[in-house]
Amino acid sequence: MMFVIVQDSKQRMIESAAVLMRERGVEATSLSEVLAHSGAPRGSIYHHFPGGKAQLIEEATRYAGDFTAAGLGQALATDDPVAGIKAFSAMWIRILERSDYMSGCPVVAATLEGEGSPGARAAAGAAFESWERSITEALAPHLEEPSRAHSVATLVITAIEGAVVLARAQRSSAPLERVADELERLLAGALGRR
Amino acid sequence: MMFVIVQDSKQRMIESAAVLMRERGVEATSLSEVLAHSGAPRGSIYHHFPGGKAQLIEEATRYAGDFTAAGLGQALATDDPVAGIKAFSAMWIRILERSDYMSGCPVVAATLEGEGSPGARAAAGAAFESWERSITEALAPHLEEPSRAHSVATLVITAIEGAVVLARAQRSSAPLERVADELERLLAGALGRR
């Protein structure tokens, strides 16, 4: 029973770190704010994360990467990748609008710390790669030129991630809507539907 | 003469702030590191930036936005917007490779601080809008459907900015190269060249 509670407080801290990172970046996400947000006791940080903040941020980045990968997997679990990518863009529009454009992507935040958190940056690189791979695999069987699957997948991820940044800066989901329209058109073309 | 020197130290501080922001984000860019990097005397911060760090970061974001707008304007100053966008992607690949993937975009960094620096976030929103406008104006006369110019411009900016993030995380310019290929193909199609 104790084991379950301990695991739960670790997971709560990871989720709190991801929430704070997506709103304010890694550097401004302090351990005391993670504790306050998660309700975990102070002593639990070095119990669960002997590597301190660097380890917590790295695990939060991995968690956020897996969480988004699951959402993407679900969106792509139909036989219609165009609809799947549209659903993925729509998910981001909801996140932005519900948070009044405060919530971005924690994996992008982890990247921007650069040399300040190399473990988190590596976890971010692996997360992006797993998302690209999901889309590549979903697209390849449908594309007129299957060799384009990887580059189209990279375009989808980069354009949506970039649009989330523009949407936050401009406090509007319009950039993401324009990007979703262009991606839908590009995918329809690559799939030979036009 | 004194006036020139004073202006120069203000400008050096703004440029140093932009360099540090692009490598490590806004929060980790301290005033003392800006002073050390720029060689400006300590007293000059509140002389040039009475609003302190918030003002310095906002001015650095505006400077970075104008600097990139100038590069983009130059890249698009031919009658071939496809070649112009390719040159813009190539500029980013050079920045990433020369810095060993340490240098990203200071305007993206300014956005990610969110509520922590609303002035910088607004300057970032305006910078992105000016880049979108440059590309929209360069594309519109050439597009088969001129009404797509704005959405294509947003796709170009978001995909390149997103690809700079992926390139840093994965320590490789390959994502930017894949994105540049797909954008070239999309632009050629939108311009009726295929």
Short mmCIF file of N, CA and C in Angstrom, two decimals, chain A residues 7-152:
data_model
loop_
_atom_site.label_atom_id
_atom_site.label_comp_id
_atom_site.label_asym_id
_atom_site.label_seq_id
_atom_site.Cartn_x
_atom_site.Cartn_y
_atom_site.Cartn_z
N GLN A 7 4.78 5.81 -5.20
CA GLN A 7 4.79 5.91 -6.66
C GLN A 7 3.93 7.08 -7.10
N ASP A 8 2.79 7.23 -6.42
CA ASP A 8 1.84 8.26 -6.80
C ASP A 8 2.44 9.65 -6.59
N SER A 9 3.17 9.85 -5.48
CA SER A 9 3.73 11.19 -5.25
C SER A 9 4.83 11.48 -6.26
N LYS A 10 5.59 10.45 -6.65
CA LYS A 10 6.61 10.65 -7.69
C LYS A 10 5.94 11.07 -9.01
N GLN A 11 4.89 10.33 -9.37
CA GLN A 11 4.21 10.64 -10.63
C GLN A 11 3.58 12.03 -10.60
N ARG A 12 3.02 12.40 -9.43
CA ARG A 12 2.42 13.75 -9.32
C ARG A 12 3.48 14.83 -9.52
N MET A 13 4.66 14.61 -8.98
CA MET A 13 5.73 15.60 -9.14
C MET A 13 6.16 15.70 -10.60
N ILE A 14 6.22 14.57 -11.28
CA ILE A 14 6.60 14.58 -12.71
C ILE A 14 5.55 15.35 -13.51
N GLU A 15 4.27 15.08 -13.22
CA GLU A 15 3.21 15.78 -13.96
C GLU A 15 3.20 17.27 -13.66
N SER A 16 3.43 17.63 -12.39
CA SER A 16 3.48 19.05 -12.03
C SER A 16 4.63 19.75 -12.74
N ALA A 17 5.78 19.08 -12.79
CA ALA A 17 6.94 19.68 -13.48
C ALA A 17 6.60 19.92 -14.94
N ALA A 18 5.93 18.96 -15.58
CA ALA A 18 5.58 19.12 -17.01
C ALA A 18 4.62 20.29 -17.19
N VAL A 19 3.65 20.43 -16.28
CA VAL A 19 2.68 21.53 -16.37
C VAL A 19 3.39 22.87 -16.22
N LEU A 20 4.30 22.98 -15.24
CA LEU A 20 5.00 24.25 -15.01
C LEU A 20 5.94 24.56 -16.17
N MET A 21 6.65 23.54 -16.68
CA MET A 21 7.57 23.74 -17.81
C MET A 21 6.84 24.28 -19.04
N ARG A 22 5.67 23.74 -19.30
CA ARG A 22 4.96 24.14 -20.52
C ARG A 22 4.45 25.58 -20.42
N GLU A 23 4.30 26.08 -19.19
CA GLU A 23 3.79 27.45 -19.02
C GLU A 23 4.89 28.48 -18.92
N ARG A 24 6.04 28.11 -18.32
CA ARG A 24 7.05 29.13 -18.00
C ARG A 24 8.47 28.74 -18.35
N GLY A 25 8.67 27.55 -18.93
CA GLY A 25 10.03 27.11 -19.26
C GLY A 25 10.68 26.36 -18.11
N VAL A 26 11.82 25.77 -18.36
CA VAL A 26 12.48 24.90 -17.39
C VAL A 26 13.11 25.69 -16.25
N GLU A 27 13.86 26.74 -16.62
CA GLU A 27 14.64 27.47 -15.62
C GLU A 27 13.74 28.05 -14.53
N ALA A 28 12.56 28.55 -14.95
CA ALA A 28 11.63 29.19 -14.00
C ALA A 28 10.79 28.16 -13.24
N THR A 29 10.98 26.88 -13.54
CA THR A 29 10.26 25.82 -12.82
C THR A 29 11.13 25.38 -11.64
N SER A 30 10.85 25.95 -10.47
CA SER A 30 11.69 25.64 -9.30
C SER A 30 11.17 24.40 -8.58
N LEU A 31 12.07 23.76 -7.86
CA LEU A 31 11.68 22.57 -7.10
C LEU A 31 10.60 22.93 -6.08
N SER A 32 10.67 24.12 -5.46
CA SER A 32 9.66 24.44 -4.44
C SER A 32 8.29 24.64 -5.10
N GLU A 33 8.27 25.16 -6.34
CA GLU A 33 6.97 25.28 -7.00
C GLU A 33 6.42 23.92 -7.43
N VAL A 34 7.31 23.02 -7.82
CA VAL A 34 6.84 21.67 -8.16
C VAL A 34 6.23 21.01 -6.92
N LEU A 35 6.89 21.21 -5.76
CA LEU A 35 6.35 20.65 -4.51
C LEU A 35 4.99 21.26 -4.20
N ALA A 36 4.88 22.58 -4.30
CA ALA A 36 3.63 23.26 -3.98
C ALA A 36 2.52 22.79 -4.94
N HIS A 37 2.85 22.69 -6.22
CA HIS A 37 1.85 22.31 -7.24
C HIS A 37 1.39 20.86 -7.05
N SER A 38 2.34 19.99 -6.68
CA SER A 38 2.01 18.56 -6.60
C SER A 38 1.51 18.17 -5.22
N GLY A 39 1.76 19.03 -4.22
CA GLY A 39 1.36 18.68 -2.86
C GLY A 39 2.26 17.61 -2.23
N ALA A 40 3.41 17.34 -2.85
CA ALA A 40 4.32 16.32 -2.32
C ALA A 40 5.14 16.93 -1.18
N PRO A 41 5.52 16.10 -0.20
CA PRO A 41 6.34 16.62 0.91
C PRO A 41 7.77 16.92 0.45
N ARG A 42 8.38 17.94 1.07
CA ARG A 42 9.70 18.42 0.65
C ARG A 42 10.74 17.30 0.56
N GLY A 43 10.74 16.41 1.56
CA GLY A 43 11.76 15.35 1.57
C GLY A 43 11.68 14.42 0.37
N SER A 44 10.52 14.43 -0.33
CA SER A 44 10.33 13.43 -1.38
C SER A 44 11.15 13.72 -2.63
N ILE A 45 11.64 14.97 -2.78
CA ILE A 45 12.39 15.27 -4.01
C ILE A 45 13.61 14.38 -4.14
N TYR A 46 14.49 14.40 -3.11
CA TYR A 46 15.74 13.64 -3.25
C TYR A 46 15.52 12.15 -3.02
N HIS A 47 14.36 11.81 -2.44
CA HIS A 47 14.01 10.39 -2.36
C HIS A 47 13.68 9.86 -3.76
N HIS A 48 12.82 10.57 -4.47
CA HIS A 48 12.41 10.10 -5.80
C HIS A 48 13.39 10.49 -6.90
N PHE A 49 14.07 11.63 -6.70
CA PHE A 49 14.95 12.15 -7.75
C PHE A 49 16.32 12.47 -7.15
N PRO A 50 17.11 11.42 -6.92
CA PRO A 50 18.43 11.66 -6.30
C PRO A 50 19.29 12.60 -7.15
N GLY A 51 19.02 12.70 -8.45
CA GLY A 51 19.77 13.62 -9.30
C GLY A 51 19.22 15.04 -9.25
N GLY A 52 18.24 15.30 -8.35
CA GLY A 52 17.71 16.66 -8.19
C GLY A 52 16.90 17.15 -9.37
N LYS A 53 16.91 18.46 -9.56
CA LYS A 53 16.07 19.08 -10.59
C LYS A 53 16.37 18.52 -11.99
N ALA A 54 17.67 18.29 -12.28
CA ALA A 54 18.01 17.81 -13.63
C ALA A 54 17.29 16.50 -13.92
N GLN A 55 17.24 15.61 -12.92
CA GLN A 55 16.57 14.32 -13.13
C GLN A 55 15.05 14.49 -13.26
N LEU A 56 14.50 15.36 -12.41
CA LEU A 56 13.05 15.60 -12.46
C LEU A 56 12.65 16.15 -13.84
N ILE A 57 13.41 17.13 -14.33
CA ILE A 57 13.09 17.74 -15.63
C ILE A 57 13.22 16.71 -16.76
N GLU A 58 14.25 15.87 -16.65
CA GLU A 58 14.45 14.84 -17.67
C GLU A 58 13.28 13.85 -17.66
N GLU A 59 12.86 13.44 -16.47
CA GLU A 59 11.74 12.48 -16.40
C GLU A 59 10.43 13.15 -16.85
N ALA A 60 10.28 14.43 -16.52
CA ALA A 60 9.06 15.15 -16.95
C ALA A 60 9.03 15.28 -18.49
N THR A 61 10.19 15.49 -19.08
CA THR A 61 10.27 15.59 -20.54
C THR A 61 9.90 14.25 -21.18
N ARG A 62 10.41 13.17 -20.59
CA ARG A 62 10.10 11.83 -21.11
C ARG A 62 8.60 11.54 -20.95
N TYR A 63 8.06 11.91 -19.79
CA TYR A 63 6.62 11.71 -19.55
C TYR A 63 5.79 12.49 -20.58
N ALA A 64 6.16 13.78 -20.80
CA ALA A 64 5.41 14.61 -21.75
C ALA A 64 5.53 14.04 -23.16
N GLY A 65 6.71 13.53 -23.49
CA GLY A 65 6.91 12.92 -24.82
C GLY A 65 6.02 11.70 -25.00
N ASP A 66 5.94 10.84 -23.96
CA ASP A 66 5.12 9.64 -24.04
C ASP A 66 3.63 9.99 -24.08
N PHE A 67 3.27 11.02 -23.31
CA PHE A 67 1.86 11.44 -23.24
C PHE A 67 1.40 11.91 -24.63
N THR A 68 2.23 12.74 -25.27
CA THR A 68 1.87 13.24 -26.60
C THR A 68 1.90 12.11 -27.62
N ALA A 69 2.88 11.20 -27.48
CA ALA A 69 2.95 10.06 -28.40
C ALA A 69 1.66 9.24 -28.31
N ALA A 70 1.11 9.09 -27.09
CA ALA A 70 -0.12 8.32 -26.92
C ALA A 70 -1.29 9.04 -27.62
N GLY A 71 -1.36 10.37 -27.46
CA GLY A 71 -2.41 11.16 -28.12
C GLY A 71 -2.30 11.06 -29.63
N LEU A 72 -1.07 11.11 -30.10
CA LEU A 72 -0.83 11.03 -31.54
C LEU A 72 -1.19 9.64 -32.06
N GLY A 73 -0.81 8.62 -31.29
CA GLY A 73 -1.13 7.25 -31.67
C GLY A 73 -2.64 7.05 -31.79
N GLN A 74 -3.36 7.63 -30.83
CA GLN A 74 -4.82 7.51 -30.84
C GLN A 74 -5.41 8.24 -32.06
N ALA A 75 -4.87 9.46 -32.32
CA ALA A 75 -5.36 10.24 -33.46
C ALA A 75 -5.11 9.52 -34.78
N LEU A 76 -4.01 8.75 -34.84
CA LEU A 76 -3.63 8.09 -36.09
C LEU A 76 -4.15 6.66 -36.19
N ALA A 77 -4.93 6.23 -35.18
CA ALA A 77 -5.36 4.83 -35.13
C ALA A 77 -6.49 4.50 -36.09
N THR A 78 -6.82 5.43 -36.97
CA THR A 78 -7.83 5.12 -37.98
C THR A 78 -7.09 4.85 -39.28
N ASP A 79 -7.82 4.60 -40.34
CA ASP A 79 -7.16 4.36 -41.61
C ASP A 79 -7.03 5.66 -42.40
N ASP A 80 -7.28 6.79 -41.72
CA ASP A 80 -7.27 8.07 -42.42
C ASP A 80 -6.28 9.04 -41.76
N PRO A 81 -5.01 9.00 -42.22
CA PRO A 81 -4.00 9.84 -41.57
C PRO A 81 -4.29 11.34 -41.69
N VAL A 82 -5.00 11.77 -42.74
CA VAL A 82 -5.31 13.19 -42.88
C VAL A 82 -6.21 13.63 -41.71
N ALA A 83 -7.24 12.82 -41.43
CA ALA A 83 -8.12 13.12 -40.29
C ALA A 83 -7.35 13.04 -38.98
N GLY A 84 -6.39 12.10 -38.89
CA GLY A 84 -5.59 11.94 -37.66
C GLY A 84 -4.77 13.19 -37.37
N ILE A 85 -4.11 13.74 -38.39
CA ILE A 85 -3.28 14.94 -38.19
C ILE A 85 -4.17 16.14 -37.85
N LYS A 86 -5.35 16.17 -38.48
CA LYS A 86 -6.30 17.25 -38.18
C LYS A 86 -6.74 17.18 -36.71
N ALA A 87 -6.97 15.97 -36.23
CA ALA A 87 -7.36 15.79 -34.82
C ALA A 87 -6.23 16.21 -33.89
N PHE A 88 -4.98 15.96 -34.30
CA PHE A 88 -3.83 16.33 -33.48
C PHE A 88 -3.71 17.86 -33.40
N SER A 89 -3.91 18.55 -34.53
CA SER A 89 -3.91 20.03 -34.51
C SER A 89 -5.05 20.54 -33.64
N ALA A 90 -6.22 19.90 -33.76
CA ALA A 90 -7.40 20.34 -32.99
C ALA A 90 -7.15 20.17 -31.49
N MET A 91 -6.43 19.11 -31.11
CA MET A 91 -6.08 18.91 -29.70
C MET A 91 -5.25 20.08 -29.19
N TRP A 92 -4.28 20.52 -29.99
CA TRP A 92 -3.44 21.65 -29.59
C TRP A 92 -4.24 22.94 -29.51
N ILE A 93 -5.17 23.14 -30.44
CA ILE A 93 -6.00 24.36 -30.39
C ILE A 93 -6.80 24.38 -29.08
N ARG A 94 -7.33 23.22 -28.68
CA ARG A 94 -8.08 23.15 -27.41
C ARG A 94 -7.18 23.48 -26.22
N ILE A 95 -5.98 22.90 -26.20
CA ILE A 95 -5.05 23.16 -25.09
C ILE A 95 -4.75 24.66 -25.00
N LEU A 96 -4.50 25.28 -26.14
CA LEU A 96 -4.15 26.71 -26.15
C LEU A 96 -5.33 27.56 -25.71
N GLU A 97 -6.50 27.28 -26.26
CA GLU A 97 -7.66 28.14 -25.96
C GLU A 97 -8.09 27.98 -24.50
N ARG A 98 -8.09 26.73 -24.00
CA ARG A 98 -8.52 26.51 -22.62
C ARG A 98 -7.57 27.13 -21.61
N SER A 99 -6.30 27.26 -21.99
CA SER A 99 -5.30 27.82 -21.05
C SER A 99 -5.07 29.31 -21.31
N ASP A 100 -5.91 29.92 -22.11
CA ASP A 100 -5.70 31.33 -22.50
C ASP A 100 -4.28 31.53 -23.06
N TYR A 101 -3.84 30.58 -23.87
CA TYR A 101 -2.54 30.62 -24.56
C TYR A 101 -1.34 30.59 -23.60
N MET A 102 -1.56 30.05 -22.42
CA MET A 102 -0.46 29.93 -21.45
C MET A 102 0.29 28.61 -21.62
N SER A 103 -0.40 27.55 -22.04
CA SER A 103 0.24 26.22 -22.09
C SER A 103 0.83 25.93 -23.46
N GLY A 104 2.14 25.74 -23.50
CA GLY A 104 2.79 25.31 -24.73
C GLY A 104 3.21 23.86 -24.61
N CYS A 105 4.31 23.52 -25.25
CA CYS A 105 4.77 22.14 -25.26
C CYS A 105 5.99 22.00 -24.34
N PRO A 106 5.90 21.14 -23.31
CA PRO A 106 7.02 20.99 -22.38
C PRO A 106 8.28 20.43 -23.06
N VAL A 107 8.10 19.71 -24.17
CA VAL A 107 9.26 19.11 -24.84
C VAL A 107 10.06 20.21 -25.57
N VAL A 108 9.35 21.19 -26.12
CA VAL A 108 10.04 22.35 -26.71
C VAL A 108 10.75 23.12 -25.59
N ALA A 109 10.08 23.32 -24.46
CA ALA A 109 10.69 24.03 -23.33
C ALA A 109 11.98 23.34 -22.88
N ALA A 110 11.96 22.01 -22.84
CA ALA A 110 13.15 21.25 -22.42
C ALA A 110 14.30 21.47 -23.39
N THR A 111 14.00 21.58 -24.67
CA THR A 111 15.05 21.79 -25.68
C THR A 111 15.73 23.14 -25.50
N LEU A 112 14.93 24.16 -25.17
CA LEU A 112 15.46 25.53 -25.18
C LEU A 112 16.44 25.84 -24.07
N GLU A 113 16.54 24.95 -23.07
CA GLU A 113 17.53 25.18 -22.02
C GLU A 113 18.94 24.87 -22.52
N GLY A 114 19.03 24.14 -23.63
CA GLY A 114 20.34 23.87 -24.23
C GLY A 114 21.27 23.15 -23.27
N GLU A 115 22.50 23.68 -23.15
CA GLU A 115 23.52 23.05 -22.31
C GLU A 115 23.14 23.04 -20.84
N GLY A 116 22.13 23.84 -20.47
CA GLY A 116 21.71 23.90 -19.07
C GLY A 116 21.09 22.60 -18.59
N SER A 117 20.50 21.83 -19.50
CA SER A 117 19.94 20.53 -19.10
C SER A 117 20.06 19.54 -20.26
N PRO A 118 21.29 19.02 -20.46
CA PRO A 118 21.54 18.13 -21.61
C PRO A 118 20.72 16.84 -21.55
N GLY A 119 20.42 16.34 -20.33
CA GLY A 119 19.62 15.12 -20.23
C GLY A 119 18.20 15.35 -20.74
N ALA A 120 17.62 16.51 -20.38
CA ALA A 120 16.27 16.84 -20.84
C ALA A 120 16.28 17.08 -22.35
N ARG A 121 17.35 17.71 -22.83
CA ARG A 121 17.43 17.96 -24.27
C ARG A 121 17.47 16.63 -25.04
N ALA A 122 18.25 15.66 -24.54
CA ALA A 122 18.31 14.36 -25.20
C ALA A 122 16.95 13.66 -25.16
N ALA A 123 16.24 13.78 -24.02
CA ALA A 123 14.89 13.18 -23.91
C ALA A 123 13.95 13.86 -24.90
N ALA A 124 14.13 15.17 -25.09
CA ALA A 124 13.30 15.90 -26.06
C ALA A 124 13.57 15.41 -27.48
N GLY A 125 14.86 15.21 -27.79
CA GLY A 125 15.22 14.72 -29.13
C GLY A 125 14.59 13.36 -29.40
N ALA A 126 14.60 12.49 -28.39
CA ALA A 126 14.02 11.16 -28.54
C ALA A 126 12.50 11.24 -28.67
N ALA A 127 11.87 12.17 -27.94
CA ALA A 127 10.41 12.33 -28.02
C ALA A 127 10.02 12.77 -29.44
N PHE A 128 10.71 13.81 -29.95
CA PHE A 128 10.38 14.27 -31.30
C PHE A 128 10.55 13.12 -32.31
N GLU A 129 11.61 12.34 -32.14
CA GLU A 129 11.87 11.24 -33.07
C GLU A 129 10.75 10.21 -33.01
N SER A 130 10.23 9.95 -31.80
CA SER A 130 9.16 8.94 -31.70
C SER A 130 7.87 9.45 -32.35
N TRP A 131 7.62 10.77 -32.23
CA TRP A 131 6.42 11.32 -32.88
C TRP A 131 6.57 11.27 -34.40
N GLU A 132 7.79 11.62 -34.88
CA GLU A 132 8.04 11.56 -36.33
C GLU A 132 7.84 10.13 -36.83
N ARG A 133 8.31 9.15 -36.03
CA ARG A 133 8.21 7.75 -36.46
C ARG A 133 6.75 7.30 -36.54
N SER A 134 5.93 7.72 -35.54
CA SER A 134 4.50 7.35 -35.57
C SER A 134 3.84 7.85 -36.85
N ILE A 135 4.12 9.11 -37.20
CA ILE A 135 3.48 9.69 -38.38
C ILE A 135 4.05 9.05 -39.65
N THR A 136 5.36 8.81 -39.67
CA THR A 136 5.98 8.17 -40.84
C THR A 136 5.31 6.81 -41.11
N GLU A 137 5.12 6.03 -40.03
CA GLU A 137 4.54 4.70 -40.20
C GLU A 137 3.07 4.77 -40.61
N ALA A 138 2.36 5.79 -40.10
CA ALA A 138 0.95 5.93 -40.46
C ALA A 138 0.79 6.38 -41.92
N LEU A 139 1.74 7.21 -42.38
CA LEU A 139 1.61 7.76 -43.74
C LEU A 139 2.11 6.81 -44.82
N ALA A 140 3.23 6.12 -44.54
CA ALA A 140 3.94 5.38 -45.59
C ALA A 140 3.04 4.51 -46.47
N PRO A 141 2.10 3.73 -45.88
CA PRO A 141 1.30 2.85 -46.73
C PRO A 141 0.35 3.61 -47.67
N HIS A 142 0.12 4.89 -47.38
CA HIS A 142 -0.88 5.64 -48.14
C HIS A 142 -0.28 6.59 -49.17
N LEU A 143 1.01 6.87 -49.05
CA LEU A 143 1.62 7.91 -49.90
C LEU A 143 1.88 7.42 -51.32
N GLU A 144 1.71 8.33 -52.26
CA GLU A 144 2.07 8.01 -53.65
C GLU A 144 3.57 7.75 -53.77
N GLU A 145 4.37 8.54 -52.99
CA GLU A 145 5.82 8.30 -52.95
C GLU A 145 6.18 7.96 -51.51
N PRO A 146 6.21 6.67 -51.14
CA PRO A 146 6.44 6.29 -49.75
C PRO A 146 7.76 6.86 -49.19
N SER A 147 8.73 7.15 -50.05
CA SER A 147 10.01 7.68 -49.57
C SER A 147 9.87 9.08 -48.95
N ARG A 148 8.73 9.73 -49.21
CA ARG A 148 8.52 11.06 -48.63
C ARG A 148 7.97 11.00 -47.21
N ALA A 149 7.60 9.80 -46.75
CA ALA A 149 6.88 9.71 -45.46
C ALA A 149 7.64 10.40 -44.32
N HIS A 150 8.95 10.19 -44.25
CA HIS A 150 9.73 10.76 -43.14
C HIS A 150 9.74 12.29 -43.22
N SER A 151 9.98 12.84 -44.41
CA SER A 151 10.06 14.32 -44.51
C SER A 151 8.69 14.95 -44.30
N VAL A 152 7.63 14.30 -44.76
CA VAL A 152 6.28 14.85 -44.50
C VAL A 152 5.99 14.79 -42.99
#
